[in-house]
Coordinates of C-alpha atoms and ligand atoms in Angstrom, one line a residue:
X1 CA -17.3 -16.7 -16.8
X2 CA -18.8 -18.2 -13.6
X3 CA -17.1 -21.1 -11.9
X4 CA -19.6 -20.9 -9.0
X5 CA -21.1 -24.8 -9.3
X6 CA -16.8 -26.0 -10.1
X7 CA -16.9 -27.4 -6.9
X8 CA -20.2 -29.0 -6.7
X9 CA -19.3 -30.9 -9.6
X10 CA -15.6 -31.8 -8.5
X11 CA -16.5 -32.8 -5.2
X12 CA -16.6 -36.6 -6.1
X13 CA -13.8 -36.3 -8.1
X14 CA -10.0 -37.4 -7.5
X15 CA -7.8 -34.9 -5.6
X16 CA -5.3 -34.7 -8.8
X17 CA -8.7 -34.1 -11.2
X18 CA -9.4 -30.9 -9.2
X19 CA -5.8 -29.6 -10.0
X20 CA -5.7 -30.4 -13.2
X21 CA -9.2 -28.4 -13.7
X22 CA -7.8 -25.3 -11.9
X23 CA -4.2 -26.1 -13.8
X24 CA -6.6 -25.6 -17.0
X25 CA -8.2 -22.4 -15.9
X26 CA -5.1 -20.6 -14.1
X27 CA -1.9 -21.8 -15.4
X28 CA -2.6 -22.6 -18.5
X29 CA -5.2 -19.7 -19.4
X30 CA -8.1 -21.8 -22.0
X31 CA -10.8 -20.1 -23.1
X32 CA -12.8 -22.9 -23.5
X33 CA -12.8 -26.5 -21.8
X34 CA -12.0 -28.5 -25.1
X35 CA -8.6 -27.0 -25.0
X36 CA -8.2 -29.0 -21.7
X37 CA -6.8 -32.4 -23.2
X38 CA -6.4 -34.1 -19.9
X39 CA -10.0 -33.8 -18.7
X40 CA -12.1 -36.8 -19.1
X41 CA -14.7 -35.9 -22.5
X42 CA -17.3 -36.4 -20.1
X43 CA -16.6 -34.2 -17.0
X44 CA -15.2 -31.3 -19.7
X45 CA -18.9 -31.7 -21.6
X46 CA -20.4 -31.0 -18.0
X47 CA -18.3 -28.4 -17.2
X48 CA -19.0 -26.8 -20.6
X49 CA -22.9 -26.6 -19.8
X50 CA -22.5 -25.6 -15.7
X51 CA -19.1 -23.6 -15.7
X52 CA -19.0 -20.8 -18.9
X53 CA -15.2 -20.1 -19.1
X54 CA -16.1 -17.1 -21.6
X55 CA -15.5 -13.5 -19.8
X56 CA -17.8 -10.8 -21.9
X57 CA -15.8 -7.7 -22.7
X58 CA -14.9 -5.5 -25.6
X59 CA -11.2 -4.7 -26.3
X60 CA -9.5 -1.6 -27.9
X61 CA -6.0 -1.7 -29.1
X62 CA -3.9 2.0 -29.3
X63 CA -2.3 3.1 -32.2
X64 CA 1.2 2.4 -31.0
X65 CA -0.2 -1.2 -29.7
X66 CA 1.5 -0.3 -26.5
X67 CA -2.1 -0.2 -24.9
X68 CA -5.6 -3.0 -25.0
X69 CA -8.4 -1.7 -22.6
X70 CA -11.2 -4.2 -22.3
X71 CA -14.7 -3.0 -21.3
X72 CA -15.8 -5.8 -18.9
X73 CA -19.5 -6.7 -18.1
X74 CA -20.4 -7.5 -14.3
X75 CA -24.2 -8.5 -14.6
X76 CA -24.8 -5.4 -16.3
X77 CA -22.1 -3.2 -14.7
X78 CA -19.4 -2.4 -17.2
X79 CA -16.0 -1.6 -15.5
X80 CA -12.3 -0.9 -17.3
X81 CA -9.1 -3.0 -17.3
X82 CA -6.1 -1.6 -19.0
X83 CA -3.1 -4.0 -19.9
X84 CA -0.1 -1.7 -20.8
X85 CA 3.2 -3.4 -22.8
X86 CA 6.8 -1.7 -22.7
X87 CA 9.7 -4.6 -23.2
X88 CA 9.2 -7.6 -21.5
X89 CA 6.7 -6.0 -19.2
X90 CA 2.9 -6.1 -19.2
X91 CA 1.5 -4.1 -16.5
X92 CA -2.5 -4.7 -16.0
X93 CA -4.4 -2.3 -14.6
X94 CA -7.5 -3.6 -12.5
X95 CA -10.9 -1.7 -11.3
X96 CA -11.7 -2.6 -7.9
X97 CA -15.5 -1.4 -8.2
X98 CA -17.7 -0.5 -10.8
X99 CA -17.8 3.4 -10.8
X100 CA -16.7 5.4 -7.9
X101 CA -17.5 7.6 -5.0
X102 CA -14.4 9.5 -4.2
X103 CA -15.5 12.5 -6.5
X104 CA -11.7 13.3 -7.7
X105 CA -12.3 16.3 -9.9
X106 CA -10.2 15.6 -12.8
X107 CA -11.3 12.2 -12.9
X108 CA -13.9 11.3 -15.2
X109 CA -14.6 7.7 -13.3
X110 CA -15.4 10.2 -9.8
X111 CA -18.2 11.3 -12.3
X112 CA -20.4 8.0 -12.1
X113 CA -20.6 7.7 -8.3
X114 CA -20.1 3.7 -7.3
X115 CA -22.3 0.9 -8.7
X116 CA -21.1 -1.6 -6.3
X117 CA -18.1 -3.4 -4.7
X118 CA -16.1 -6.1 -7.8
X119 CA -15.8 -9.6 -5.5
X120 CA -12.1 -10.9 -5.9
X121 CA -13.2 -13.0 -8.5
X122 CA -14.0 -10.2 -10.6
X123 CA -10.9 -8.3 -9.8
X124 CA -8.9 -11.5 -10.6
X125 CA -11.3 -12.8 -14.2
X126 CA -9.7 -8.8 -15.4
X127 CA -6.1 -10.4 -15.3
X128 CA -7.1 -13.3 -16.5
X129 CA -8.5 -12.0 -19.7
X130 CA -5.2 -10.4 -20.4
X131 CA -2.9 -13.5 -19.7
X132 CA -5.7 -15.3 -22.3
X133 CA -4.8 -12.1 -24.5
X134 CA -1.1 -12.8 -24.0
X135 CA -0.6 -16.6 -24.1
X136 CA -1.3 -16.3 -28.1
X137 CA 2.0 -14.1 -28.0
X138 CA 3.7 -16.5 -25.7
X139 CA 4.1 -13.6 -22.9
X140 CA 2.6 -13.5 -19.4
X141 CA 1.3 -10.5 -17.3
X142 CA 4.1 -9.3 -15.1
X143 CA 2.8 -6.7 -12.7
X144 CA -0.5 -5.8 -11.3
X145 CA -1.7 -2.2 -10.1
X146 CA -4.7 -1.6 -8.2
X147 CA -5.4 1.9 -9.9
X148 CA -8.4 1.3 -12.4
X149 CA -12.2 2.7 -11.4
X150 CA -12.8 2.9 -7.8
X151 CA -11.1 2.7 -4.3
X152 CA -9.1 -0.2 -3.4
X153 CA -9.3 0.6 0.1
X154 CA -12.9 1.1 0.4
X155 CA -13.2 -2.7 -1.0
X156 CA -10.2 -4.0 1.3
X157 CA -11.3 -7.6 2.1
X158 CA -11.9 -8.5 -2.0
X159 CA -8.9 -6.7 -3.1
X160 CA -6.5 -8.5 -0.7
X161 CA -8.0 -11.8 -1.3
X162 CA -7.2 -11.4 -5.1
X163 CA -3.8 -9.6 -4.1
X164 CA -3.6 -13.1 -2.9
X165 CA -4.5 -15.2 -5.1
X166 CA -2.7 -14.1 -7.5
X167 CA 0.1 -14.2 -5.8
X168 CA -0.3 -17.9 -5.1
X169 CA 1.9 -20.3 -6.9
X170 CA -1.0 -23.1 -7.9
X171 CA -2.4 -19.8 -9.9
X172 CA -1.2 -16.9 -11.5
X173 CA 2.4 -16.9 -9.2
X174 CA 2.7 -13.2 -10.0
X175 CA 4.9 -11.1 -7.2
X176 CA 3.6 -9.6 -4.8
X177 CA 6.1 -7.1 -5.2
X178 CA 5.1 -6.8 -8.7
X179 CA 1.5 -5.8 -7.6
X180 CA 0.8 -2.1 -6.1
X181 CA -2.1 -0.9 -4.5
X182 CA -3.0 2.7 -4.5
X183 CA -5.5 5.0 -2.6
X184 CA -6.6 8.5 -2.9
X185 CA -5.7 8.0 1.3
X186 CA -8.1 5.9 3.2
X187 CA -6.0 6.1 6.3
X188 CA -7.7 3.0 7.8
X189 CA -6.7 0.7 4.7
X190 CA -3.6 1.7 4.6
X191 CA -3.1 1.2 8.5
X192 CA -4.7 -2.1 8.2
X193 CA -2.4 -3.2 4.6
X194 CA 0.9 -2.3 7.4
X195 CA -0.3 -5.4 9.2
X196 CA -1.1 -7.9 6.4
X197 CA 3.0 -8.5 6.2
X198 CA 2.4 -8.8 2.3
X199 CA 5.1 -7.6 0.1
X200 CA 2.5 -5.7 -2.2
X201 CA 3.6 -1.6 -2.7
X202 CA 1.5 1.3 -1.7
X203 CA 0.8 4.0 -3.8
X204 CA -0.7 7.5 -2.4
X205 CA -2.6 9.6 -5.1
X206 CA -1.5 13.2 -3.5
X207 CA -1.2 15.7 -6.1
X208 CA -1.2 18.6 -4.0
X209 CA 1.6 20.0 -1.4
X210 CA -1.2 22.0 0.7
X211 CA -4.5 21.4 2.0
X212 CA -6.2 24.0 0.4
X213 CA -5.4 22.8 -3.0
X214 CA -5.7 19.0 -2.4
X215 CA -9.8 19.5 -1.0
X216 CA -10.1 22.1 -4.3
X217 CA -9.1 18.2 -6.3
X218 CA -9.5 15.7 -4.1
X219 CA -12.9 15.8 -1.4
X220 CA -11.4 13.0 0.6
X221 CA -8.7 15.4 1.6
X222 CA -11.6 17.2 3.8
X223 CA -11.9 13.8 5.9
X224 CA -8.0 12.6 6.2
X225 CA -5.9 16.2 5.6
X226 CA -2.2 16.3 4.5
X227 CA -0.7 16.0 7.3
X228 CA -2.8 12.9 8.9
X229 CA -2.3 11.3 6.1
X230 CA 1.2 11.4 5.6
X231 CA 2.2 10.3 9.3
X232 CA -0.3 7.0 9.0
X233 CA 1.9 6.7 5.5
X234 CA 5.1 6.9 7.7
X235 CA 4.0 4.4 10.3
X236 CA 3.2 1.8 7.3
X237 CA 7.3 2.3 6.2
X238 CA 8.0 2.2 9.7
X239 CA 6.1 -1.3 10.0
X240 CA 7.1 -2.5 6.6
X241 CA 10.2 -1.0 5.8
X242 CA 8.8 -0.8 1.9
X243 CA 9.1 2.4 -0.3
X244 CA 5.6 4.2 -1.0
X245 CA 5.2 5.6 -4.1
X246 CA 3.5 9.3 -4.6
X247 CA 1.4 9.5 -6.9
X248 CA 1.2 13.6 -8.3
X249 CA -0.8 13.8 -11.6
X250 CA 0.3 17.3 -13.5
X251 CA -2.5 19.3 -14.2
X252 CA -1.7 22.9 -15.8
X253 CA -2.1 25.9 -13.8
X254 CA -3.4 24.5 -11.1
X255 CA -0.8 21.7 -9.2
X256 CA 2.6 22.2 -11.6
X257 CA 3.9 25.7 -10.2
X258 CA 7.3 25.9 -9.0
X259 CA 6.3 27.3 -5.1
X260 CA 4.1 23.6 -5.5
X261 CA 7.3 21.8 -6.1
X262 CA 9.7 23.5 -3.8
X263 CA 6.5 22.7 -0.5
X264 CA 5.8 19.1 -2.4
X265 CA 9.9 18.2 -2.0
X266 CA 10.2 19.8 1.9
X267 CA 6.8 18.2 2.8
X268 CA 7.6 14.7 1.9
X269 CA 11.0 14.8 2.9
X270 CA 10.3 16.2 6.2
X271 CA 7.4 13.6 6.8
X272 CA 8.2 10.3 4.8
X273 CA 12.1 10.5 4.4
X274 CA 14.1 8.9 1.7
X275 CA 11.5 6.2 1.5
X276 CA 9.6 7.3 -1.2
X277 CA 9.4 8.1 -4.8
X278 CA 7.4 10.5 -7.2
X279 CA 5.3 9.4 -10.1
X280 CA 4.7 12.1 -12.0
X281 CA 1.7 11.6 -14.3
X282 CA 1.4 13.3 -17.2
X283 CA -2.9 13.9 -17.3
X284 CA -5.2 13.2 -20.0
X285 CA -7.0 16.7 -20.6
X286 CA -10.9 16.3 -19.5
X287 CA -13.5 18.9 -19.1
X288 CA -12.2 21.5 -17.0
X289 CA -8.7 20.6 -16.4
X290 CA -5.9 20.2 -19.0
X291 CA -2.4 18.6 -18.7
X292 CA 1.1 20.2 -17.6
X293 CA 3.3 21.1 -21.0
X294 CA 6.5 18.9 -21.3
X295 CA 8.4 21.8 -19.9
X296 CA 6.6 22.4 -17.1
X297 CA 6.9 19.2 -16.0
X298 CA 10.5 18.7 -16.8
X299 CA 11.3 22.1 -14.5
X300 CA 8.7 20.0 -11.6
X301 CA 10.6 17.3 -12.1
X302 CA 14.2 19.6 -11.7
X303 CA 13.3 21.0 -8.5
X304 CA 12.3 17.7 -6.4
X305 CA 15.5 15.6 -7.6
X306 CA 17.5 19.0 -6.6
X307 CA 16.2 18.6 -3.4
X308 CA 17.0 14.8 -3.0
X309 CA 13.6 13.5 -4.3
X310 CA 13.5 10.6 -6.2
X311 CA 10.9 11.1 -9.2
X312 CA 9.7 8.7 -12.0
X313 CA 7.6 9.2 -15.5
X314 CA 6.6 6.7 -17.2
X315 CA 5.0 6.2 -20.9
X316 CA 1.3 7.8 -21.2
X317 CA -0.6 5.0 -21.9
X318 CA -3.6 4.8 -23.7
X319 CA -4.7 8.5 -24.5
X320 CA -6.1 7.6 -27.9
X321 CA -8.9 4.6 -26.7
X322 CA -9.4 6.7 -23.0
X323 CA -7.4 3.8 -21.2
X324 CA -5.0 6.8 -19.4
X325 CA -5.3 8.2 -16.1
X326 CA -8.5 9.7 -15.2
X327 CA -10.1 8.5 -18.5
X328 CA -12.2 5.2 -17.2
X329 CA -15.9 5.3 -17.8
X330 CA -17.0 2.1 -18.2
X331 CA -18.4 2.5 -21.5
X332 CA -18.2 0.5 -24.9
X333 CA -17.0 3.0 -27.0
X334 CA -14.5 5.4 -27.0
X335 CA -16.0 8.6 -28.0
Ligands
LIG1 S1 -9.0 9.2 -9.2 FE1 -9.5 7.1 -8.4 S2 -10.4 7.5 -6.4 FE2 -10.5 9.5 -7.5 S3 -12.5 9.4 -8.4 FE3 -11.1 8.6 -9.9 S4 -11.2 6.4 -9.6 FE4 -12.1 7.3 -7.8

């Protein structure tokens, strides 16, 4: 898809021919301009030859049809977009670069390093493939999260501008409080998100209750410790009075220990409050690193609601086509 002459060749045109084009493209989802009725033959034949509406990407459904993950093509970058369905809810899940540099050792996307920076048109093209996917089963997309391949916060200016657009009622009209941005805890993102008096959520990939262990996973944590992090997280609910979510993905043996629960419930309580809750992420095994048992986590999840702490798990997504957690390589198959 590339819309980049659109406004060259609208520039002559009536003010009510331009929103009927972008009605067309982002309200009413076509896939192709002789779906759109209203335009003149002529304009839709030129916009046909300058304007490709087709986005390249190859799609893999789960077993259970809870989960689609499209491969996406960039000019020759491939980055992942995961749309996941539970009721009436379809969640997409968007990459925010193509690869990424953050190293996260269980991660297989930390693997590829970081091909570039998606521009917000790429970010947004990911969502609109799904609502294309959707409009044949007359349903919408009804959340965004910010948690494919890369860091949202180390592309800030492109991820906002999409944040916005879809947000904005001429287009997609999602929520912003049904879109959520997380980071691994780029402190100055997440101070400069406290100021953009947006109702988007934060999310904090933590996954460790000390230091040591958070580096051993996460390298960032050598830059922006614990403890940093967590107060610039307190100032943003201080600024915006939202609830952050934690983010704690359960690896086995390593982060899922009782002693790891009992510091991850006094640490966040101590520095964030009540204004938080746990998502705890059942992982994907990859090379190296292998998921918390169903009881293991249950007896996590015991000890931080014991102590007050408010903890969600939600549906693992995906396992079977490597559209879970962790599991985005930008590839076109799913070996
Ligand atoms: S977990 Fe997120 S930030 Fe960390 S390497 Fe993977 S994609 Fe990057």
């Amino acid at each position: 898809m590339n819309l980049s002459k659109l406004k060259d060749i609208l520039k002559d045109q009536p003010k009510f021919r331009h929103k009927q084009v972008y009605d067309a493209v982002y309200r009413q989802f076509i896939s192709s301009w002789q779906e759109a009725g209203n335009i003149p033959k002529e304009l839709r034949g030129i916009l046909w030859e300058n304007c490709p509406l087709k986005i390249e990407a190859d799609i893999f459904k789960s077993k259970d049809k809870k989960t689609v993950k499209a491969v996406v093509c960039f000019d020759d970058n491939f980055v992942e977009s995961v749309l996941m369905r539970y009721g009436n809810q379809n969640s997409v899940c968007v990459s925010t670069q193509a690869g990424c540099n953050m190293g996260c050792n269980f991660c297989a996307t930390g693997k590829l390093g970081c091909k570039r920076n998606l521009l917000y048109t790429e970010i947004v093209q990911q969502v609109l493939l799904f609502e294309r996917y959707l409009k044949d089963k007359n349903q919408k997309v009804t959340n965004v999260v910010f948690m494919g391949m890369g860091e949202p916060m180390l592309n800030y200016n492109e991820v906002v501008k999409a944040v916005h657009f879809l947000n904005d009622k001429d287009f997609f009209n999602i929520g912003a409080r049904k879109m959520s941005i997380s980071t691994v805890g780029i402190i100055d993102g997440i101070k400069k998100l406290s100021k953009e008096y947006m109702q988007v959520n934060l999310a904090i990939s933590l996954n460790a209750a000390s230091d040591k262990l958070r580096s051993s996973l996460m390298p960032v944590n050598k830059r922006f410790g614990i403890d940093k992090l967590l107060n610039v997280v307190a100032d943003y609910i201080f600024y915006t009075g939202r609830e952050v979510m934690v983010e704690y993905i359960m690896l086995r043996g390593i982060n899922d220990s009782v002693s790891q629960a009992y510091k991850l419930a006094d640490l966040l309580k101590e520095k964030l409050g009540k204004h938080l809750k746990v998502n705890l992420i059942e992982f994907n095994s990859t090379k190296g690193y292998k998921g918390s048992t169903p009881q293991q986590i249950n007896k996590f999840r015991a000890i931080l609601e014991r102590k007050g702490v408010k903890v969600i798990q939600r549906y693992k997504f995906g396992q079977d086509i490597k559209a879970a957690c962790g599991q985005l390589v930008g590839k076109k198959t799913i070996k």
